[in-house]
Coordinates of C-alpha atoms in Angstrom, one line a residue:
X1 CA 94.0 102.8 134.1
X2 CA 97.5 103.9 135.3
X3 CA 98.7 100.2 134.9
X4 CA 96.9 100.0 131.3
X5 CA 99.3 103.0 130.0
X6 CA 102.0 102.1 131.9
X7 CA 102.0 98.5 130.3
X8 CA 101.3 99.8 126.7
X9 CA 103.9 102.6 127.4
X10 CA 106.4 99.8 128.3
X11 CA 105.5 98.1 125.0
X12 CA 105.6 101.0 122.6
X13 CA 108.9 101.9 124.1
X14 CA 110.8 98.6 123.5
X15 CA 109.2 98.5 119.8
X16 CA 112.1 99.7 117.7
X17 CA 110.1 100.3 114.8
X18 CA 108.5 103.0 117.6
X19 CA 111.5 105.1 117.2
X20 CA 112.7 104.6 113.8
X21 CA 108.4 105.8 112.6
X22 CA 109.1 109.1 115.3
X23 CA 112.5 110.0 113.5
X24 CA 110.9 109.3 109.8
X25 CA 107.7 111.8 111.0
X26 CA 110.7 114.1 111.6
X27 CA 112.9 113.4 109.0
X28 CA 110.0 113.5 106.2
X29 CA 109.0 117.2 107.9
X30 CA 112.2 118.8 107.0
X31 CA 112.8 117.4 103.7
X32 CA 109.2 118.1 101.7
X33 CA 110.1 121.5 103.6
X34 CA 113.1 121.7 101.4
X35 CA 111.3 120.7 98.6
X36 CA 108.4 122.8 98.9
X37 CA 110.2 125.9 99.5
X38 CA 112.3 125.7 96.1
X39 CA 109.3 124.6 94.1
X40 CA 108.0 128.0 95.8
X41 CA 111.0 130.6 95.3
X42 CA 110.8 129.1 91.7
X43 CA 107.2 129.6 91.8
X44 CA 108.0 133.4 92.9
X45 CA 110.9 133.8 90.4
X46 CA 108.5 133.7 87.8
X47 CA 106.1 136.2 89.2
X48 CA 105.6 139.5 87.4
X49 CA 106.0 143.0 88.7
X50 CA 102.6 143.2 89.5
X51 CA 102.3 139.7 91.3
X52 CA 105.3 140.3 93.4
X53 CA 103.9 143.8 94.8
X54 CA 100.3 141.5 95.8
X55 CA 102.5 138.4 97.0
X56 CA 101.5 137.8 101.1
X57 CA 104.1 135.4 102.3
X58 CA 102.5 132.7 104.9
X59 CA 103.7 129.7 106.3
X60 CA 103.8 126.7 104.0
X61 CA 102.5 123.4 105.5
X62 CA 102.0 121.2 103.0
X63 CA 104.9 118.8 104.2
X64 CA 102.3 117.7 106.4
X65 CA 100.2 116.1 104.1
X66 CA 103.0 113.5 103.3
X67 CA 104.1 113.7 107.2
X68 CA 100.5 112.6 108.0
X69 CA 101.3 109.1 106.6
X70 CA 104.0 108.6 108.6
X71 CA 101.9 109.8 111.7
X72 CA 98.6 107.5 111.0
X73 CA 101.2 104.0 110.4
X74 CA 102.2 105.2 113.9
X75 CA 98.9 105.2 115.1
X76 CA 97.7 102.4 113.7
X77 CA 100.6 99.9 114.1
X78 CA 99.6 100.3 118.3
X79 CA 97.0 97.7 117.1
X80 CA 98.1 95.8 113.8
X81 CA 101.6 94.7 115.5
X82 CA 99.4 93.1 118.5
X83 CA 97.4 91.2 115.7
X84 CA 99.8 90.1 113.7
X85 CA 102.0 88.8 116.8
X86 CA 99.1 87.1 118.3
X87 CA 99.1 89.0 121.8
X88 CA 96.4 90.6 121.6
X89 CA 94.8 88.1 123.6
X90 CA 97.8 88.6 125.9
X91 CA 97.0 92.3 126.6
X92 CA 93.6 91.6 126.4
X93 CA 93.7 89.3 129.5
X94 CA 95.9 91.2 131.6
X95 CA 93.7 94.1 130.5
X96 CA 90.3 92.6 130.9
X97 CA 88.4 96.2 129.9
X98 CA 88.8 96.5 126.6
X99 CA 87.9 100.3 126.6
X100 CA 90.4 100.8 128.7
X101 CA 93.0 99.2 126.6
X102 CA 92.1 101.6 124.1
X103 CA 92.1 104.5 126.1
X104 CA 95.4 103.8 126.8
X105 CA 97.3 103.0 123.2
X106 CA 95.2 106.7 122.5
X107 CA 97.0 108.2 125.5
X108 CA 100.3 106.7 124.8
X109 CA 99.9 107.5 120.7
X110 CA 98.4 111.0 121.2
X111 CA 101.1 112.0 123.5
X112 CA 103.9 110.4 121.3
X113 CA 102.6 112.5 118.1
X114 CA 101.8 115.3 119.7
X115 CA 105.4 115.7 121.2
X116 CA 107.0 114.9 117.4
X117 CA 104.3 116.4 115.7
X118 CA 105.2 119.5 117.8
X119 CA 108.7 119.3 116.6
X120 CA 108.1 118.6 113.0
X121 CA 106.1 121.8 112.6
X122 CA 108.7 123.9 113.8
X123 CA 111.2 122.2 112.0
X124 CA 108.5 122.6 108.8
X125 CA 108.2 126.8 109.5
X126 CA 111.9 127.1 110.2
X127 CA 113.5 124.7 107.2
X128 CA 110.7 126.1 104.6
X129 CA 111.6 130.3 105.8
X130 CA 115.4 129.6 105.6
X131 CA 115.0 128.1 102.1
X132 CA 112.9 131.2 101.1
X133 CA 115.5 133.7 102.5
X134 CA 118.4 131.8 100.9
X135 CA 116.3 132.6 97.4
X136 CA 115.6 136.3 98.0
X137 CA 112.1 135.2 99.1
X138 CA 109.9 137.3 101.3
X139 CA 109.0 135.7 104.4
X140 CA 106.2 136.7 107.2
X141 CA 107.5 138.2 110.2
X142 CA 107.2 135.6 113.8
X143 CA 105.4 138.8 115.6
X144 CA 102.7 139.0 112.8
X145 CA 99.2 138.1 114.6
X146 CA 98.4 134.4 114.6
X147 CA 101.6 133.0 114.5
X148 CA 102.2 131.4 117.6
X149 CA 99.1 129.5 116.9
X150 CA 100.6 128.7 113.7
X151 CA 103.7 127.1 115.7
X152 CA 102.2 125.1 118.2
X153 CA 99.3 123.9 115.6
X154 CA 100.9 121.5 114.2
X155 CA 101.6 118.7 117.2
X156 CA 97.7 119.0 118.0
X157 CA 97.0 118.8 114.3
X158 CA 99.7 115.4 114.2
X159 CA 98.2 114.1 117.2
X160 CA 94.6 113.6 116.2
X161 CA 95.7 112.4 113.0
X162 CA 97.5 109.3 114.6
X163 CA 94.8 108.8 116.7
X164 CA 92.3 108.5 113.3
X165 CA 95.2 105.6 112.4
X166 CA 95.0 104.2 115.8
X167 CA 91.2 103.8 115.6
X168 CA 91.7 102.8 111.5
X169 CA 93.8 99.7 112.5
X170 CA 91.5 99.2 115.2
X171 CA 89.0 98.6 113.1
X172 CA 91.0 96.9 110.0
X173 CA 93.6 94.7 112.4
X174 CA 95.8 94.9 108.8
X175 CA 98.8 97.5 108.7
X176 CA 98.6 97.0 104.8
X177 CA 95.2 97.4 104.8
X178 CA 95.1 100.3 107.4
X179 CA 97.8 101.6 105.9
X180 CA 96.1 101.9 102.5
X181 CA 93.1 103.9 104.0
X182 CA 95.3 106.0 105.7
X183 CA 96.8 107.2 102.4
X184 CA 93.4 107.2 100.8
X185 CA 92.8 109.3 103.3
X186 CA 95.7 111.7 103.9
X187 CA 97.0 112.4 100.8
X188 CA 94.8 111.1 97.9
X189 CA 91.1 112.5 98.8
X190 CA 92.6 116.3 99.4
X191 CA 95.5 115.7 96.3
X192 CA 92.6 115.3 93.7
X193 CA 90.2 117.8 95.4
X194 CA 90.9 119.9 91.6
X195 CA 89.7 117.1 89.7
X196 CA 85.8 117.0 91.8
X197 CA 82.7 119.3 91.0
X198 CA 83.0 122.6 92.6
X199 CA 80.9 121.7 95.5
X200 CA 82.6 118.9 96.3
X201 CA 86.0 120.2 96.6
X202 CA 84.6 123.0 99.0
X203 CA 83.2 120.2 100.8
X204 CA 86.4 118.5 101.0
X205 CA 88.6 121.6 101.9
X206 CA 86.4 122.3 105.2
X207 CA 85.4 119.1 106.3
X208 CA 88.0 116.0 105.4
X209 CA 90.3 115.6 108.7
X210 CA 94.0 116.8 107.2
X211 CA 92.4 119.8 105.0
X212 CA 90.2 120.7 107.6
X213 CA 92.7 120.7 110.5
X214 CA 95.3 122.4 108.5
X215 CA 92.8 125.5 109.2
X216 CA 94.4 125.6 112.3
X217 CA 97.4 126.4 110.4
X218 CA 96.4 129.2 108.7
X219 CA 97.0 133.0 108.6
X220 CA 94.3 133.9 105.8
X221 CA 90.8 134.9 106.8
X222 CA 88.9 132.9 103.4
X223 CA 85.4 133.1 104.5
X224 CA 84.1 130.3 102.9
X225 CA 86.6 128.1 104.5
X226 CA 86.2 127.0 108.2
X227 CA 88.3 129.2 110.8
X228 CA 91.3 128.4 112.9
X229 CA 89.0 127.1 115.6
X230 CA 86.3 125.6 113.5
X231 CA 88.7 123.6 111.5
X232 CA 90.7 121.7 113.9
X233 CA 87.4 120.8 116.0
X234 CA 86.0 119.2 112.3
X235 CA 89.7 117.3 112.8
X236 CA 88.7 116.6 116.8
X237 CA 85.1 115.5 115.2
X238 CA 86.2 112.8 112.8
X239 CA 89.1 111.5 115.8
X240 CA 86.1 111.4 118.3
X241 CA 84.0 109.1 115.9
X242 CA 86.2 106.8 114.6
X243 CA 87.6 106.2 118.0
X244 CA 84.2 105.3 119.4
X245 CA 83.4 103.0 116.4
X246 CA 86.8 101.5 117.2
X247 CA 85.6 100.8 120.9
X248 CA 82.3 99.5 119.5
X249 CA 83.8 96.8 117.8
X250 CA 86.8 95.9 119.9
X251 CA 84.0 94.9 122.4
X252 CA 82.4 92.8 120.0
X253 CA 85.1 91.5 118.3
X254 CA 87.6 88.3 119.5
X255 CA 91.1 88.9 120.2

């Protein structure tokens, strides 16, 4: 096993496209913080008296929807790029066990995203709470309860969501086709949650992998939302399965 992640580690390494996907995870993070802290001192500018006096500042991860993309083409490419190259077969016969060859693209991705993951949600907290202060924005203290889980949240959260695109192209074998899914996925299913029945949004907001996880995130105590815990283990839930249904078929499929 030690040789499997060693070999893939050597290959993810001298990918450039490996580094250039880490910085953009990064890079994205800190500007949709920008963004998303003016478009919410605006939002606060316009609040009344009364709205001001009920206003609970929290931290505002919402970057990470768009950062997730970035994350799940990271995860996903571990396998697309072997397709399209035609090694597969390469790795594949040097690495006869093809669960362990999986095991290790998941060790080498999940550790890879959680370490920039990690970063990007501090850089998300600090970008987004220095654009508020720079407004006259109030912002929630570091010391308030929760918030240390709130800070290291985010490269757990990043990590199982490249793992769901390393299982997608897996399964797919075609970035643009993985890729697609991944945005279906990430960003359109929880973006149009207002647009579905009542029942179904609630459905989405507790149990779809990035709104579900992002309970982790959270300093609010809705009740009929998952909790902290609950939330991120949906997350670990839908990771777990596509991963086995990516091991199912890599067995049964030909390089």
């Amino acid at each position: 096993m030690i040789d499997a992640i060693r070999s893939e580690w050597a290959k993810t390494w001298t990918t450039r496209s490996t580094w250039f996907t880490l910085a953009a995870i990064v890079v994205l993070g800190a500007l949709f913080a920008v963004l998303f802290g003016h478009a919410a001192a605006t939002e606060h500018a316009r609040m009344t008296a009364a709205e001001r006096a009920a206003y609970r500042p929290a931290p505002d991860f919402r970057p990470l929807i768009f950062v997730q993309i970035a994350v799940g083409y990271f995860g996903l490419r571990a396998f697309t790029v072997e397709y399209l190259t035609r090694t597969m077969a390469l790795t594949l016969t040097t690495t006869p066990r093809r669960g362990r060859v999986l095991a290790a693209k998941a060790v080498v991705c999940g550790g890879l995203t959680l370490a920039a993951g990690a970063v990007t949600g501090l850089i998300v907290v600090f970008v987004n709470r220095a654009v508020l202060t720079s407004r006259g924005v109030p912002v929630n203290p570091l010391a308030e309860p929760g918030m240390l889980r709130v800070l290291a949240g985010p490269g757990l959260l990043l990590a199982l969501l490249g793992l769901i695109g390393l299982a997608v192209g897996c399964l797919l074998r075609s970035t643009a086709g993985a890729l697609v899914v991944t945005i279906v996925m990430g960003v359109f299913v929880p973006a149009m949650a207002s647009l579905y029945p009542e029942w179904l949004a609630r459905l989405i907001l507790s149990y779809w992998p990035i709104t579900a996880g992002l309970r982790l995130l959270s300093l609010d105590g809705d009740p009929d939302l998952p909790g902290p815990a609950a939330g991120i283990a949906v997350t670990c839930a839908w990771a777990a399965i596509l991963l086995a249904a990516a091991y199912v078929v890599l067995r049964r499929r030909d390089a």
